[in-house]
Tab-separated table of C-alpha atoms in Angstrom:
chain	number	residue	atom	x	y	z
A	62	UNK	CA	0.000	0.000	0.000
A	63	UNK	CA	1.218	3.282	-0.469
A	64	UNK	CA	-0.214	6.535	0.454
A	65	UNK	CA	0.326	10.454	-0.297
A	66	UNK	CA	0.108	11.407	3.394
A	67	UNK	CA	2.263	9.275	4.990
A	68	UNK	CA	6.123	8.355	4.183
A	69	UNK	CA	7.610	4.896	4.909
A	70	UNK	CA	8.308	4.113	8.551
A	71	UNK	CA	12.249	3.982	7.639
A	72	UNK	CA	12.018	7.858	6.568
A	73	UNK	CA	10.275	9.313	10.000
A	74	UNK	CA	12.949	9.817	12.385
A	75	UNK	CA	15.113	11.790	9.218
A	76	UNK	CA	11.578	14.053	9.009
A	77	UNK	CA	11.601	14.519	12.243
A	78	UNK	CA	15.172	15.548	12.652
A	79	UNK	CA	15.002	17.954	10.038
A	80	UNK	CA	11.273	19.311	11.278
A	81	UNK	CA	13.589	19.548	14.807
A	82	UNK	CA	16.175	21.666	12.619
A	83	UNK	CA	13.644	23.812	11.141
A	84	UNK	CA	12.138	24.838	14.722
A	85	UNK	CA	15.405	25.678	16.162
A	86	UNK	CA	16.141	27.880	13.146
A	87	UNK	CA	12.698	29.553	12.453
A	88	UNK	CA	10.199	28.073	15.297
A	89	UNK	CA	7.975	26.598	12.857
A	90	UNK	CA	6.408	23.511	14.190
A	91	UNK	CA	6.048	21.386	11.109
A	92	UNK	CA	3.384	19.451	9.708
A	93	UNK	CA	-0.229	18.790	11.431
A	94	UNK	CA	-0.855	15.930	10.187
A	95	UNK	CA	-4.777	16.076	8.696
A	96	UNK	CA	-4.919	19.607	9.290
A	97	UNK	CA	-5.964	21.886	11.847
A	98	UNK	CA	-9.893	21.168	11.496
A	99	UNK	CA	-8.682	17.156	12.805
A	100	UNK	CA	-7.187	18.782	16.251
A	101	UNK	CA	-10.776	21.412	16.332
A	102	UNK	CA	-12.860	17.704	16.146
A	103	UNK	CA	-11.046	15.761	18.748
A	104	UNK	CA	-11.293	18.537	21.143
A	105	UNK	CA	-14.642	19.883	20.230
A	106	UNK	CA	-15.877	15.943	20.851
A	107	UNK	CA	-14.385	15.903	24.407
A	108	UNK	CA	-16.522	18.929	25.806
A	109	UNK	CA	-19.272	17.961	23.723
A	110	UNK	CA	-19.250	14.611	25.752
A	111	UNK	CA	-17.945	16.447	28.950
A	112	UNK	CA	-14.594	14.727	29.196
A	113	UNK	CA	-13.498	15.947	32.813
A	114	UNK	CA	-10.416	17.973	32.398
A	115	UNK	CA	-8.143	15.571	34.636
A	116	UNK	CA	-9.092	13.018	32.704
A	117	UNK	CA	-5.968	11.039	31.680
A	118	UNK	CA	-5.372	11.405	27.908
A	119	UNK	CA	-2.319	9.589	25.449
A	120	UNK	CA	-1.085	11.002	22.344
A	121	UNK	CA	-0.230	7.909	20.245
A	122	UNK	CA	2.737	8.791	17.780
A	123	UNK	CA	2.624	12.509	18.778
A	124	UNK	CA	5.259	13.704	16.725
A	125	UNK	CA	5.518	17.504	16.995
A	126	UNK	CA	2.908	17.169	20.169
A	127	UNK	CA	0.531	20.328	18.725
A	128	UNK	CA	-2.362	18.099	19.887
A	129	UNK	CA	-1.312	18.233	23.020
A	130	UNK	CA	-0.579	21.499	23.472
A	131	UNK	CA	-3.936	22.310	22.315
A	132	UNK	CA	-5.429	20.029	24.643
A	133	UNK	CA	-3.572	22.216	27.259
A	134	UNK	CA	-4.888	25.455	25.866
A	135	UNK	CA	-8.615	23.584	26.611
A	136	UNK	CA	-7.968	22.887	30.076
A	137	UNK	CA	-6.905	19.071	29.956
A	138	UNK	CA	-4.380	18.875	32.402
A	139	UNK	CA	-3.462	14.972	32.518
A	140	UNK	CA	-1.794	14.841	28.708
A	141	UNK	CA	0.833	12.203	28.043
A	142	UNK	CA	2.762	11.928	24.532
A	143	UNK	CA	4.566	8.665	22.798
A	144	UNK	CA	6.252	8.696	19.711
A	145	UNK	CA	8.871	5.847	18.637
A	146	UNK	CA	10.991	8.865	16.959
A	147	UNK	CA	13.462	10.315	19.710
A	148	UNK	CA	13.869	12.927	17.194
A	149	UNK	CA	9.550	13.792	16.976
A	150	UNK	CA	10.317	13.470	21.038
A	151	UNK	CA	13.032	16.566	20.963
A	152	UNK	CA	10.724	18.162	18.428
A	153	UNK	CA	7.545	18.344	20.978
A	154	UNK	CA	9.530	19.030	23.818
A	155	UNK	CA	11.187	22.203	22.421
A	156	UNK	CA	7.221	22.865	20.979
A	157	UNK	CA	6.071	22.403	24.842
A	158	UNK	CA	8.668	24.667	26.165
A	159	UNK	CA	7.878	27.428	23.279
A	160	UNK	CA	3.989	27.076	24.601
A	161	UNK	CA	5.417	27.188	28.461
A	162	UNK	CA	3.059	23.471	28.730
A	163	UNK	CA	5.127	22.003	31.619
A	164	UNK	CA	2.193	19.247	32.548
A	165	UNK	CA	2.625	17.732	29.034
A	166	UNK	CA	4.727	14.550	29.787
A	167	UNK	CA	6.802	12.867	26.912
A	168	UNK	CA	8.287	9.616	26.393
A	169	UNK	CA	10.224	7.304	23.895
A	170	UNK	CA	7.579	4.625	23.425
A	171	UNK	CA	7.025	1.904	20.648
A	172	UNK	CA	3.478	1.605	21.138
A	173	UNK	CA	3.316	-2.252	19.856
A	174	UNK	CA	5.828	-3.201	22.806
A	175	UNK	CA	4.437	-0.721	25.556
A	176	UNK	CA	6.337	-0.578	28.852
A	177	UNK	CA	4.534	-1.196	31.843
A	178	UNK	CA	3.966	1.920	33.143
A	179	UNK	CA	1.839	2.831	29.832
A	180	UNK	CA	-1.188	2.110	31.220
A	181	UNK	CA	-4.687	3.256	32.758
A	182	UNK	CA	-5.608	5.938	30.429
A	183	UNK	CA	-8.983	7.514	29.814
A	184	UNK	CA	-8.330	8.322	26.668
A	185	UNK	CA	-6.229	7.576	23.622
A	186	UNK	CA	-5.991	9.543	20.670
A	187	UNK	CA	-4.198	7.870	16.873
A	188	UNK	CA	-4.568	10.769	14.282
A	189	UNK	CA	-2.662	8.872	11.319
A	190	UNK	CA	0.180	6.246	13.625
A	191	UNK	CA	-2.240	3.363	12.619
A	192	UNK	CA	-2.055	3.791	9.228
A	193	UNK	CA	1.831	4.347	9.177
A	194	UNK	CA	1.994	1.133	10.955
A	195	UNK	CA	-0.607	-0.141	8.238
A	196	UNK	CA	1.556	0.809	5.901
A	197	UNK	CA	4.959	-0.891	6.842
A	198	UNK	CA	6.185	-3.261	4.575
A	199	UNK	CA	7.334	-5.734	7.327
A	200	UNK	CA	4.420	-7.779	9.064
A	201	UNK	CA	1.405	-4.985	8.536
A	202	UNK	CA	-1.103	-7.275	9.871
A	203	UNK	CA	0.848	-8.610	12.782
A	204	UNK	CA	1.923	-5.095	13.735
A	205	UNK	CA	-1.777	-4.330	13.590
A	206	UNK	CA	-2.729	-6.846	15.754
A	207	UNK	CA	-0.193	-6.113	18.152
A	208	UNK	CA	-1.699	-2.569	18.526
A	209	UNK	CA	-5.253	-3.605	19.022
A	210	UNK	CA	-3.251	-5.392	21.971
A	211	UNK	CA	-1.547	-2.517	23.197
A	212	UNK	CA	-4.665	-0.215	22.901
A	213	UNK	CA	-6.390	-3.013	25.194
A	214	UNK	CA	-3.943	-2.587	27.718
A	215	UNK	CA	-3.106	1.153	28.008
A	216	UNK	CA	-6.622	2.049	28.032
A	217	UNK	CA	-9.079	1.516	30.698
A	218	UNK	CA	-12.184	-0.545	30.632
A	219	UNK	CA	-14.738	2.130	28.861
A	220	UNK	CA	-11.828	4.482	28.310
A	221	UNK	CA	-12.697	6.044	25.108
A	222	UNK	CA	-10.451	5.764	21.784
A	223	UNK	CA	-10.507	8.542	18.855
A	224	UNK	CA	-8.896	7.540	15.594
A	225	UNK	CA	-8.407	9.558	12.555
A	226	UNK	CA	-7.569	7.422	9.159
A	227	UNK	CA	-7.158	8.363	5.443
A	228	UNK	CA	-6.234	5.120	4.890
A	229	UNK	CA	-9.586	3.242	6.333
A	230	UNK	CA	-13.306	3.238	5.816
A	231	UNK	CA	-15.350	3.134	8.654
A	232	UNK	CA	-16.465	-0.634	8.039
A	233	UNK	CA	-12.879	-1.442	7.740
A	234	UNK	CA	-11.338	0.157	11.137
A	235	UNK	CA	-14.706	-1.575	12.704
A	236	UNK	CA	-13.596	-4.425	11.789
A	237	UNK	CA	-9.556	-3.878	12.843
A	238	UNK	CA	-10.805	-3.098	16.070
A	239	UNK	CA	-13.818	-5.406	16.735
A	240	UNK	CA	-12.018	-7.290	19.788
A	241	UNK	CA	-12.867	-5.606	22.801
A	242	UNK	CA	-13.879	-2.211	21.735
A	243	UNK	CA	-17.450	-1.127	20.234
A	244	UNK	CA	-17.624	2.228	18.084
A	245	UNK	CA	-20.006	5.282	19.782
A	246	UNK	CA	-19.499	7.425	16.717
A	247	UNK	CA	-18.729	8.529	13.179
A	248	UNK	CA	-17.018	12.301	13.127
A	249	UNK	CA	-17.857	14.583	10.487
A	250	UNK	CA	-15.137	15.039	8.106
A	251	UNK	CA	-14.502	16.867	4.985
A	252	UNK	CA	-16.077	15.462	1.701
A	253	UNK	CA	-14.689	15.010	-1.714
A	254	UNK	CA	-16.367	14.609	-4.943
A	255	UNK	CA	-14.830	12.768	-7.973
A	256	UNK	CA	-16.532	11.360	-11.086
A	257	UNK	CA	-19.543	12.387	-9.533
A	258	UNK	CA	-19.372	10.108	-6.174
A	259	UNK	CA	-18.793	11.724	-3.387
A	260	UNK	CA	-17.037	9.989	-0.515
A	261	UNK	CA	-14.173	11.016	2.175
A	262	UNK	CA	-11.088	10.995	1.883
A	263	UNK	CA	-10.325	11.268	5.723
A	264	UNK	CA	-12.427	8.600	8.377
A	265	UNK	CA	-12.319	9.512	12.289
A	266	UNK	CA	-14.419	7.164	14.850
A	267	UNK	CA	-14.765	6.973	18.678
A	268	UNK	CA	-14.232	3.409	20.126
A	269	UNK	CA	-14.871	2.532	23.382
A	270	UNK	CA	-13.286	-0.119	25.286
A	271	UNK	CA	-15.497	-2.882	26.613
């Protein structure tokens, strides 16, 4: 599979180190991946639902952490970022200390082999590190698996789970994830129209753990 969004896994940690370059020299904080209006619909679905602010929240594959500092900016105070790229880790440090965010904690994690203290969160958010995983040459379907496994363990029974895909319908990620989580809701996303059929080009679903 290949895909316009995403590069191969073997590529992130050299985007990440120069995105890390580029924000020391000019304190731009890369890419977002999906765009601002998929950061506006993760947040706008928590106080829709009344998330409690201390809620415990992970960032899976965070890479420049913008998420989180947004979550900040909306009053979550419990925000934890992973990212397998020490380099995307540098990145959203230096972007937390721009923002002054000192509750945002950030780790080294490969989320398919979690360490034990990964656990008990509320809520995890994926905007585009399950399709990069999807998309890896090496095992795809195993890795999958193996992070339906880790999403079972780092979040709590009920916790809630927001994904955002450009790689997966809806019935498709239902089925990735059938095991042990059932979906609450569809998200709006933007539309696209070619050849006269309109469809999306971007999918993002709330899960929640049973």
């Amino acid at each position: 599979i290949s895909s316009p969004f995403f590069p191969p896994a073997s590529s992130w940690d050299a985007a990440y180190e120069r995105e890390l370059q580029t924000f020391q020299d000019i304190g731009d904080t890369g890419e977002i991946w999906f765009g601002e209006e998929s950061m506006v619909r993760i947040i706008r679905w928590l106080e829709k639902h009344k998330v409690p602010l201390d809620s415990s929240v992970l960032d899976i594959g965070t890479g420049n952490g913008v998420l989180l500092v947004e979550l900040a900016k909306s009053g979550y105070m419990n925000l934890t970022g992973i990212d397998y790229s020490p380099s995307a880790i540098q990145l959203s440090e230096k972007v937390r200390e721009k923002e002054g965010m000192s509750n945002i904690k950030l780790k080294v994690e490969d989320f398919l082999a979690p360490s034990a203290e990964l656990s008990g969160f509320d809520i995890c958010i994926d905007k585009g590190t399950f399709d990069a995983i999807s998309l890896d040459p090496s095992d795809a379907v195993g890795k999958r698996k193996l992070y339906v496994g880790s999403l079972s363990r780092v979040l709590k029974p009920e916790g809630f789970f927001l994904i955002t895909s450009c790689n997966w319908t809806k019935e498709e990620l239902l089925n990735e994830f059938r095991e042990g989580f059932e979906i609450l809701e569809e998200l709006p996303t933007p539309k696209f129209c070619f050849g006269g059929r309109i469809g999306n080009s971007v999918t993002a679903l709330v899960f929640q753990r049973k």
